[in-house]
Amino acid sequence: MLTRHGAPSTPLPTGRPATPTQVALFRRPRAVPRASTVSFVSAAAVGCVGHRPWRRRQSSQRHAEGRCYQVVSTESQGLGVVATEPLLAGQLVTEEAPALRWSGAEDEVELKECFEELPVEQQQELWQLEDAFSVGAKTLSGIAFTNSFQAGEPLNPQDLDLDDERVLYLEISRFNHSCLPNCEVSWDDREGLLQIYAGRDVALGEDLCLYYQDVRMPRLSRQEKLKSLGFTCACRACRAADRRSDQRRQRMQQLLGEMEEVEEEEGVAKVQELLDLYDEEGLTVLHYRKAAAFKAYAMSTALGNVADAAKWAEMAAEYSLQCHGPLHPQTKVLSRHARRAADLNG
Ligand SMILES: C[S@@+](CC[C@H](N)C(=O)[O-])C[C@H]1O[C@@H](n2cnc3c(N)ncnc32)[C@H](O)[C@@H]1O
């Protein structure tokens, strides 16, 4: 919340992705029937906002020819996902209903009971998923540790709580992590769907990757954190081990910390520096940019700078449109702010 700046009391959209996270134990999960409406989406323009087109075409059937991606074997990351056609920034890549949804802790026996309530076909699919934790034979909890997401879109990373609801998806589980991701997730609370959007334009044949954790830190810190998720990151950024990249990400981390304390005027300059660093680093994550723009909007509002406030609000709304789509509550709220700020600016 940015209320202490006297700016909008709207919850601040943050850059925290819904990440597959290790959960120690499990409580009774609920089996969620797999929606027959799971849709796979490919490209076609139906709308255009500002300089960044927002595009989607929805296929109502779940079949291969409706998809814009394919699951393939990768060299060093097991299975992964590649684009089977060029994608545009802000394009909905896929959305999926969870196969399992449970309150995320404590009882493996109950997890097993719940798993057994799933139709056999789904049980078999679930056993095919990666298990990065078990030594020898796969276990259900190992699969859940490796592939589940936290349900919902918490406002702050600190909100992450092991009791939170967890969700597991059969298809989306195949998206690998990258510290230079080109896709990001959005939670659709209305239907419990997880959606994946292209964070930038993507070429045919490119790997489609999410980020399982905040990637705005130097390589060694990223690697250490990812080890707790059971693997050593082999993404392009980690393989490159570039000293300048580490310096940029170190500075991002520093700026994000400073932003919590800073005076508004200095804060807007820091947001701009952060966005410039994202550009230099090729870090296209729309959630990060949306959060930064919203922060600058709030601070510009507090400073009474209506022209800047209108510019930042429009930017935040546009990023939200691209990483959440037009119906998401954050997009609606940010669009309202953008309209109000534009009116004030005349
Ligand atoms: C959610 S699964 C992703 C799909 C998985 N590759 C598969 O074969 O089903 C997460 C697992 O994929 C692998 N993985 C994902 N991103 C990776 C990366 N950047 N580097 C190395 N392994 C990765 C790790 O084994 C990790 O535990």
Tab-separated table of C-alpha atoms and ligand atoms in Angstrom:
chain	number	residue	atom	x	y	z
A	1	MET	CA	0.000	0.000	0.000
A	2	LEU	CA	1.254	3.468	-0.728
A	3	THR	CA	-1.085	5.349	1.565
A	4	ARG	CA	1.792	6.830	3.563
A	5	HIS	CA	2.624	8.868	0.471
A	6	GLY	CA	-0.896	10.203	0.464
A	7	ALA	CA	-1.327	8.469	-2.849
A	8	PRO	CA	-3.908	5.898	-3.954
A	9	SER	CA	-4.913	3.403	-1.309
A	10	THR	CA	-5.187	0.736	-3.985
A	11	PRO	CA	-3.153	-2.364	-3.189
A	12	LEU	CA	0.175	-2.079	-4.931
A	13	PRO	CA	0.655	-4.687	-7.616
A	14	THR	CA	4.013	-6.273	-6.919
A	15	GLY	CA	6.405	-8.282	-9.021
A	16	ARG	CA	5.960	-11.450	-7.045
A	17	PRO	CA	5.164	-14.340	-9.287
A	18	ALA	CA	3.146	-17.337	-8.190
A	19	THR	CA	6.114	-19.642	-7.808
A	20	PRO	CA	6.465	-23.359	-7.517
A	21	THR	CA	7.727	-23.444	-3.962
A	22	GLN	CA	8.867	-26.132	-1.639
A	23	VAL	CA	6.256	-26.922	0.964
A	24	ALA	CA	7.334	-29.137	3.803
A	25	LEU	CA	4.155	-31.028	4.574
A	26	PHE	CA	0.605	-31.214	3.422
A	27	ARG	CA	-2.928	-30.876	4.652
A	28	ARG	CA	-5.923	-32.483	3.073
A	29	PRO	CA	-5.990	-31.350	-0.535
A	30	ARG	CA	-9.106	-30.999	-2.574
A	31	ALA	CA	-9.282	-32.647	-5.931
A	32	VAL	CA	-10.495	-30.162	-8.506
A	33	PRO	CA	-12.041	-31.687	-11.586
A	34	ARG	CA	-10.071	-30.674	-14.599
A	35	ALA	CA	-12.131	-28.158	-16.485
A	36	SER	CA	-13.256	-29.251	-19.894
A	37	THR	CA	-12.959	-25.597	-20.846
A	38	VAL	CA	-9.190	-25.471	-20.471
A	39	SER	CA	-8.176	-23.454	-23.436
A	40	PHE	CA	-5.022	-22.998	-25.382
A	41	VAL	CA	-4.503	-19.786	-27.141
A	42	SER	CA	-2.675	-18.551	-30.172
A	43	ALA	CA	-2.089	-15.245	-31.871
A	44	ALA	CA	-4.456	-12.858	-33.604
A	45	ALA	CA	-5.096	-9.231	-32.970
A	46	VAL	CA	-8.357	-8.300	-31.352
A	47	GLY	CA	-7.309	-5.111	-29.652
A	48	CYS	CA	-4.598	-2.539	-29.331
A	49	VAL	CA	-3.742	-0.343	-26.384
A	50	GLY	CA	-1.239	2.472	-26.667
A	51	HIS	CA	1.970	1.494	-28.402
A	52	ARG	CA	1.829	-2.067	-27.151
A	53	PRO	CA	-0.754	-4.264	-28.821
A	54	TRP	CA	-2.643	-6.623	-26.592
A	55	ARG	CA	-3.611	-9.669	-28.516
A	56	ARG	CA	-5.303	-12.935	-27.922
A	57	ARG	CA	-7.311	-15.543	-29.671
A	58	GLN	CA	-8.968	-18.183	-27.665
A	59	SER	CA	-9.364	-21.756	-28.712
A	60	SER	CA	-12.261	-23.393	-26.941
A	61	GLN	CA	-10.963	-26.903	-27.385
A	62	ARG	CA	-8.003	-28.428	-25.653
A	63	HIS	CA	-6.192	-29.941	-28.584
A	64	ALA	CA	-2.715	-29.656	-30.057
A	65	GLU	CA	-3.562	-27.523	-33.086
A	66	GLY	CA	-5.012	-24.782	-30.847
A	67	ARG	CA	-1.761	-24.368	-28.954
A	68	CYS	CA	1.033	-21.933	-29.578
A	69	TYR	CA	3.552	-24.110	-27.770
A	70	GLN	CA	4.772	-27.644	-27.519
A	71	VAL	CA	6.308	-29.695	-24.701
A	72	VAL	CA	9.756	-30.950	-25.717
A	73	SER	CA	12.880	-32.523	-24.215
A	74	THR	CA	15.564	-29.964	-23.415
A	75	GLU	CA	19.312	-30.450	-23.123
A	76	SER	CA	19.735	-29.760	-19.428
A	77	GLN	CA	16.337	-29.051	-17.895
A	78	GLY	CA	14.273	-32.169	-18.524
A	79	LEU	CA	11.074	-31.403	-20.389
A	80	GLY	CA	10.316	-27.828	-21.313
A	81	VAL	CA	8.064	-25.717	-23.499
A	82	VAL	CA	8.874	-24.052	-26.833
A	83	ALA	CA	6.838	-21.628	-28.920
A	84	THR	CA	5.401	-23.175	-32.078
A	85	GLU	CA	4.632	-19.749	-33.516
A	86	PRO	CA	5.856	-16.191	-32.914
A	87	LEU	CA	4.195	-14.613	-29.882
A	88	LEU	CA	3.526	-10.992	-29.060
A	89	ALA	CA	4.177	-9.304	-25.727
A	90	GLY	CA	0.970	-9.511	-23.729
A	91	GLN	CA	-0.371	-12.515	-25.605
A	92	LEU	CA	-2.174	-15.108	-23.533
A	93	VAL	CA	-0.196	-18.308	-24.017
A	94	THR	CA	-2.363	-20.668	-22.022
A	95	GLU	CA	-4.673	-20.969	-19.059
A	96	GLU	CA	-5.391	-24.021	-17.013
A	97	ALA	CA	-7.526	-25.169	-14.117
A	98	PRO	CA	-5.683	-26.860	-11.251
A	99	ALA	CA	-5.690	-30.640	-11.013
A	100	LEU	CA	-5.155	-30.367	-7.261
A	101	ARG	CA	-5.924	-27.523	-4.889
A	102	TRP	CA	-5.216	-27.826	-1.184
A	103	SER	CA	-4.337	-25.873	1.962
A	104	GLY	CA	-0.644	-26.147	1.690
A	105	ALA	CA	0.759	-28.036	4.633
A	106	GLU	CA	1.218	-30.920	6.933
A	107	ASP	CA	-0.185	-34.313	6.039
A	108	GLU	CA	1.193	-36.468	3.267
A	109	VAL	CA	-1.313	-39.211	4.041
A	110	GLU	CA	-4.176	-36.869	3.292
A	111	LEU	CA	-2.474	-35.664	0.136
A	112	LYS	CA	-2.349	-39.264	-0.986
A	113	GLU	CA	-6.025	-39.809	-0.138
A	114	CYS	CA	-6.963	-36.784	-2.135
A	115	PHE	CA	-4.764	-37.795	-5.037
A	116	GLU	CA	-6.580	-41.127	-5.074
A	117	GLU	CA	-9.869	-39.304	-5.574
A	118	LEU	CA	-8.612	-38.072	-8.944
A	119	PRO	CA	-9.651	-39.947	-12.077
A	120	VAL	CA	-7.053	-42.588	-12.983
A	121	GLU	CA	-6.051	-40.764	-16.143
A	122	GLN	CA	-5.165	-37.634	-14.153
A	123	GLN	CA	-3.338	-39.696	-11.534
A	124	GLN	CA	-1.197	-41.165	-14.273
A	125	GLU	CA	-0.493	-37.743	-15.757
A	126	LEU	CA	0.454	-36.405	-12.358
A	127	TRP	CA	2.936	-39.239	-11.778
A	128	GLN	CA	4.652	-38.237	-15.017
A	129	LEU	CA	5.592	-34.838	-13.549
A	130	GLU	CA	9.111	-34.036	-12.394
A	131	ASP	CA	10.188	-34.851	-8.828
A	132	ALA	CA	13.307	-32.853	-7.950
A	133	PHE	CA	13.414	-33.965	-4.317
A	134	SER	CA	12.975	-37.688	-3.908
A	135	VAL	CA	16.004	-39.943	-4.109
A	136	GLY	CA	15.146	-43.030	-6.152
A	137	ALA	CA	11.438	-43.525	-6.767
A	138	LYS	CA	9.189	-40.496	-7.140
A	139	THR	CA	6.894	-39.571	-4.269
A	140	LEU	CA	3.668	-37.630	-4.317
A	141	SER	CA	5.055	-34.985	-1.960
A	142	GLY	CA	8.219	-34.720	-4.089
A	143	ILE	CA	6.066	-34.054	-7.154
A	144	ALA	CA	4.019	-31.508	-5.226
A	145	PHE	CA	7.194	-29.782	-3.885
A	146	THR	CA	8.532	-29.504	-7.406
A	147	ASN	CA	5.450	-28.348	-9.274
A	148	SER	CA	2.913	-26.599	-7.070
A	149	PHE	CA	2.169	-22.883	-7.002
A	150	GLN	CA	0.782	-20.686	-4.293
A	151	ALA	CA	-2.836	-19.896	-5.150
A	152	GLY	CA	-3.702	-16.259	-5.550
A	153	GLU	CA	-1.646	-13.156	-6.070
A	154	PRO	CA	-0.383	-12.017	-2.690
A	155	LEU	CA	0.477	-8.349	-2.482
A	156	ASN	CA	3.798	-8.781	-0.742
A	157	PRO	CA	6.409	-11.528	-0.836
A	158	GLN	CA	6.188	-11.538	2.966
A	159	ASP	CA	2.602	-12.756	2.650
A	160	LEU	CA	3.883	-16.132	1.525
A	161	ASP	CA	2.775	-18.557	4.176
A	162	LEU	CA	3.079	-22.301	4.210
A	163	ASP	CA	-0.569	-22.563	5.177
A	164	ASP	CA	-1.611	-20.820	2.003
A	165	GLU	CA	-3.583	-22.639	-0.577
A	166	ARG	CA	-1.521	-24.579	-3.084
A	167	VAL	CA	-2.395	-25.500	-6.645
A	168	LEU	CA	-0.906	-27.994	-9.046
A	169	TYR	CA	-1.327	-27.926	-12.828
A	170	LEU	CA	-0.591	-30.776	-15.171
A	171	GLU	CA	0.402	-28.794	-18.269
A	172	ILE	CA	1.783	-25.599	-16.777
A	173	SER	CA	4.127	-27.728	-14.652
A	174	ARG	CA	6.230	-28.206	-17.780
A	175	PHE	CA	7.291	-24.551	-18.005
A	176	ASN	CA	10.889	-24.211	-16.825
A	177	HIS	CA	12.458	-21.343	-14.927
A	178	SER	CA	14.741	-18.693	-16.402
A	179	CYS	CA	16.418	-15.694	-14.793
A	180	LEU	CA	15.661	-13.966	-18.118
A	181	PRO	CA	12.057	-15.158	-18.432
A	182	ASN	CA	9.842	-14.433	-21.407
A	183	CYS	CA	6.559	-15.507	-19.812
A	184	GLU	CA	4.778	-14.732	-16.581
A	185	VAL	CA	1.826	-16.011	-14.663
A	186	SER	CA	-1.395	-14.368	-13.634
A	187	TRP	CA	-3.928	-15.803	-11.259
A	188	ASP	CA	-7.560	-15.541	-12.243
A	189	ASP	CA	-9.371	-15.553	-8.928
A	190	ARG	CA	-12.802	-15.724	-10.510
A	191	GLU	CA	-12.220	-19.176	-11.908
A	192	GLY	CA	-9.086	-20.393	-10.122
A	193	LEU	CA	-7.296	-20.506	-13.434
A	194	LEU	CA	-3.617	-19.853	-13.828
A	195	GLN	CA	-2.840	-17.912	-16.967
A	196	ILE	CA	0.480	-17.509	-18.714
A	197	TYR	CA	1.224	-14.400	-20.746
A	198	ALA	CA	4.169	-13.658	-23.019
A	199	GLY	CA	6.197	-10.944	-21.280
A	200	ARG	CA	7.808	-9.872	-24.546
A	201	ASP	CA	7.712	-10.773	-28.215
A	202	VAL	CA	8.892	-14.358	-28.613
A	203	ALA	CA	10.319	-15.999	-31.749
A	204	LEU	CA	9.154	-19.322	-33.150
A	205	GLY	CA	11.095	-22.134	-31.455
A	206	GLU	CA	12.168	-20.111	-28.410
A	207	ASP	CA	11.967	-21.756	-24.995
A	208	LEU	CA	9.045	-20.409	-22.982
A	209	CYS	CA	10.135	-19.817	-19.401
A	210	LEU	CA	8.617	-18.441	-16.222
A	211	TYR	CA	10.467	-17.271	-13.118
A	212	TYR	CA	10.026	-19.315	-9.947
A	213	GLN	CA	11.474	-16.588	-7.714
A	214	ASP	CA	12.466	-12.940	-7.818
A	215	VAL	CA	15.406	-12.746	-10.230
A	216	ARG	CA	16.575	-9.248	-9.295
A	217	MET	CA	19.711	-10.349	-7.497
A	218	PRO	CA	23.188	-11.486	-8.575
A	219	ARG	CA	23.725	-14.945	-9.983
A	220	LEU	CA	25.125	-16.636	-6.872
A	221	SER	CA	22.221	-15.450	-4.710
A	222	ARG	CA	19.741	-16.627	-7.351
A	223	GLN	CA	21.437	-19.990	-7.611
A	224	GLU	CA	21.467	-20.469	-3.879
A	225	LYS	CA	17.744	-19.781	-3.621
A	226	LEU	CA	16.907	-22.032	-6.546
A	227	LYS	CA	18.873	-24.865	-4.931
A	228	SER	CA	16.220	-24.923	-2.218
A	229	LEU	CA	13.749	-25.687	-5.014
A	230	GLY	CA	15.836	-28.732	-5.868
A	231	PHE	CA	17.891	-27.713	-8.911
A	232	THR	CA	20.872	-25.758	-10.141
A	233	CYS	CA	19.720	-23.141	-12.589
A	234	ALA	CA	21.035	-23.689	-16.105
A	235	CYS	CA	19.301	-20.704	-17.708
A	236	ARG	CA	21.051	-18.466	-20.224
A	237	ALA	CA	21.739	-15.730	-17.668
A	238	CYS	CA	23.247	-18.157	-15.152
A	239	ARG	CA	25.355	-19.913	-17.781
A	240	ALA	CA	26.705	-16.573	-19.034
A	241	ALA	CA	27.959	-15.628	-15.536
A	242	ASP	CA	28.351	-12.025	-16.707
A	243	ARG	CA	29.923	-9.652	-14.176
A	244	ARG	CA	28.065	-6.622	-15.555
A	245	SER	CA	24.767	-8.455	-15.268
A	246	ASP	CA	25.554	-9.173	-11.611
A	247	GLN	CA	26.317	-5.502	-11.033
A	248	ARG	CA	23.050	-4.446	-12.637
A	249	ARG	CA	21.005	-6.914	-10.618
A	250	GLN	CA	22.840	-5.990	-7.432
A	251	ARG	CA	21.864	-2.376	-8.078
A	252	MET	CA	18.245	-3.404	-8.768
A	253	GLN	CA	18.157	-5.167	-5.416
A	254	GLN	CA	19.602	-2.101	-3.711
A	255	LEU	CA	17.121	0.240	-5.402
A	256	LEU	CA	14.172	-1.941	-4.446
A	257	GLY	CA	15.293	-1.798	-0.815
A	258	GLU	CA	15.871	1.967	-0.895
A	259	MET	CA	12.508	2.585	-2.531
A	260	GLU	CA	10.742	1.613	0.687
A	261	GLU	CA	12.265	4.535	2.590
A	262	VAL	CA	12.935	7.209	0.051
A	263	GLU	CA	11.393	10.692	-0.312
A	264	GLU	CA	9.021	10.985	-3.270
A	265	GLU	CA	11.194	13.177	-5.504
A	266	GLU	CA	14.212	10.920	-5.164
A	267	GLY	CA	11.914	7.898	-5.428
A	268	VAL	CA	10.680	8.765	-8.919
A	269	ALA	CA	14.285	9.078	-10.111
A	270	LYS	CA	15.042	5.682	-8.590
A	271	VAL	CA	12.079	4.123	-10.386
A	272	GLN	CA	13.429	5.499	-13.650
A	273	GLU	CA	16.876	4.097	-12.885
A	274	LEU	CA	15.293	0.719	-12.104
A	275	LEU	CA	13.407	0.687	-15.410
A	276	ASP	CA	16.591	1.631	-17.275
A	277	LEU	CA	18.413	-1.235	-15.573
A	278	TYR	CA	15.631	-3.657	-16.593
A	279	ASP	CA	16.097	-2.488	-20.191
A	280	GLU	CA	19.880	-2.819	-20.101
A	281	GLU	CA	19.599	-6.278	-18.593
A	282	GLY	CA	16.902	-7.395	-21.038
A	283	LEU	CA	14.669	-8.156	-18.078
A	284	THR	CA	11.253	-7.776	-19.593
A	285	VAL	CA	9.140	-8.914	-16.628
A	286	LEU	CA	5.898	-6.951	-16.897
A	287	HIS	CA	4.992	-7.481	-13.247
A	288	TYR	CA	8.201	-5.689	-12.220
A	289	ARG	CA	7.521	-2.841	-14.590
A	290	LYS	CA	3.892	-2.536	-13.527
A	291	ALA	CA	4.912	-2.317	-9.867
A	292	ALA	CA	7.619	0.258	-10.627
A	293	ALA	CA	5.273	2.427	-12.687
A	294	PHE	CA	2.600	2.258	-9.994
A	295	LYS	CA	5.121	3.352	-7.377
A	296	ALA	CA	6.198	6.316	-9.504
A	297	TYR	CA	2.526	7.211	-10.077
A	298	ALA	CA	1.853	7.186	-6.338
A	299	MET	CA	4.896	9.321	-5.621
A	300	SER	CA	4.140	11.770	-8.447
A	301	THR	CA	0.597	12.083	-7.085
A	302	ALA	CA	1.961	12.810	-3.625
A	303	LEU	CA	4.214	15.490	-5.133
A	304	GLY	CA	1.247	17.057	-6.941
A	305	ASN	CA	2.870	16.463	-10.308
A	306	VAL	CA	-0.264	15.654	-12.294
A	307	ALA	CA	1.441	15.331	-15.677
A	308	ASP	CA	3.924	12.758	-14.414
A	309	ALA	CA	1.224	10.996	-12.405
A	310	ALA	CA	-0.883	10.604	-15.568
A	311	LYS	CA	2.089	9.232	-17.511
A	312	TRP	CA	3.026	6.678	-14.841
A	313	ALA	CA	-0.585	5.624	-14.211
A	314	GLU	CA	-1.107	4.965	-17.905
A	315	MET	CA	2.089	2.929	-18.003
A	316	ALA	CA	1.087	0.846	-14.971
A	317	ALA	CA	-2.354	0.150	-16.466
A	318	GLU	CA	-0.826	-0.864	-19.762
A	319	TYR	CA	1.652	-3.273	-18.178
A	320	SER	CA	-1.168	-4.769	-16.151
A	321	LEU	CA	-3.230	-5.238	-19.289
A	322	GLN	CA	-0.345	-7.132	-20.825
A	323	CYS	CA	0.453	-9.422	-17.924
A	324	HIS	CA	-3.076	-9.962	-16.582
A	325	GLY	CA	-5.465	-9.252	-19.439
A	326	PRO	CA	-8.360	-6.753	-19.397
A	327	LEU	CA	-10.661	-8.532	-16.928
A	328	HIS	CA	-8.220	-8.930	-14.058
A	329	PRO	CA	-9.040	-6.818	-10.965
A	330	GLN	CA	-5.602	-5.175	-10.998
A	331	THR	CA	-6.044	-4.080	-14.602
A	332	LYS	CA	-9.472	-2.656	-13.799
A	333	VAL	CA	-8.215	-0.750	-10.758
A	334	LEU	CA	-5.119	0.555	-12.516
A	335	SER	CA	-7.181	1.576	-15.555
A	336	ARG	CA	-9.474	3.558	-13.241
A	337	HIS	CA	-6.441	5.313	-11.768
A	338	ALA	CA	-5.117	6.012	-15.251
A	339	ARG	CA	-8.436	7.564	-16.338
A	340	ARG	CA	-8.666	9.667	-13.180
A	341	ALA	CA	-5.038	10.824	-13.516
A	342	ALA	CA	-5.594	11.687	-17.187
A	343	ASP	CA	-8.710	13.725	-16.264
A	344	LEU	CA	-6.785	15.624	-13.591
A	345	ASN	CA	-4.065	16.345	-16.092
A	346	GLY	CA	-6.679	17.760	-18.459
B	1	LIG	C1	8.068	-27.325	-12.643
B	1	LIG	S1	9.251	-28.427	-13.289
B	1	LIG	C2	9.489	-27.823	-14.924
B	1	LIG	C3	9.384	-28.937	-15.964
B	1	LIG	C4	10.425	-30.007	-15.867
B	1	LIG	N1	11.629	-29.625	-16.579
B	1	LIG	C5	9.928	-31.335	-16.358
B	1	LIG	O1	10.692	-32.067	-16.977
B	1	LIG	O2	8.759	-31.648	-16.115
B	1	LIG	C6	10.650	-27.841	-12.419
B	1	LIG	C7	11.883	-28.680	-12.648
B	1	LIG	O3	12.409	-28.442	-13.949
B	1	LIG	C8	13.835	-28.334	-13.926
B	1	LIG	N2	14.187	-26.938	-14.239
B	1	LIG	C9	13.325	-25.913	-14.413
B	1	LIG	N3	13.985	-24.784	-14.719
B	1	LIG	C10	15.292	-25.100	-14.726
B	1	LIG	C11	16.480	-24.350	-14.947
B	1	LIG	N4	16.448	-23.050	-15.219
B	1	LIG	N5	17.667	-24.991	-14.859
B	1	LIG	C12	17.721	-26.312	-14.575
B	1	LIG	N6	16.633	-27.082	-14.358
B	1	LIG	C13	15.433	-26.481	-14.429
B	1	LIG	C14	14.246	-28.680	-12.505
B	1	LIG	O4	14.493	-30.052	-12.450
B	1	LIG	C15	13.022	-28.334	-11.707
B	1	LIG	O5	12.929	-29.068	-10.514
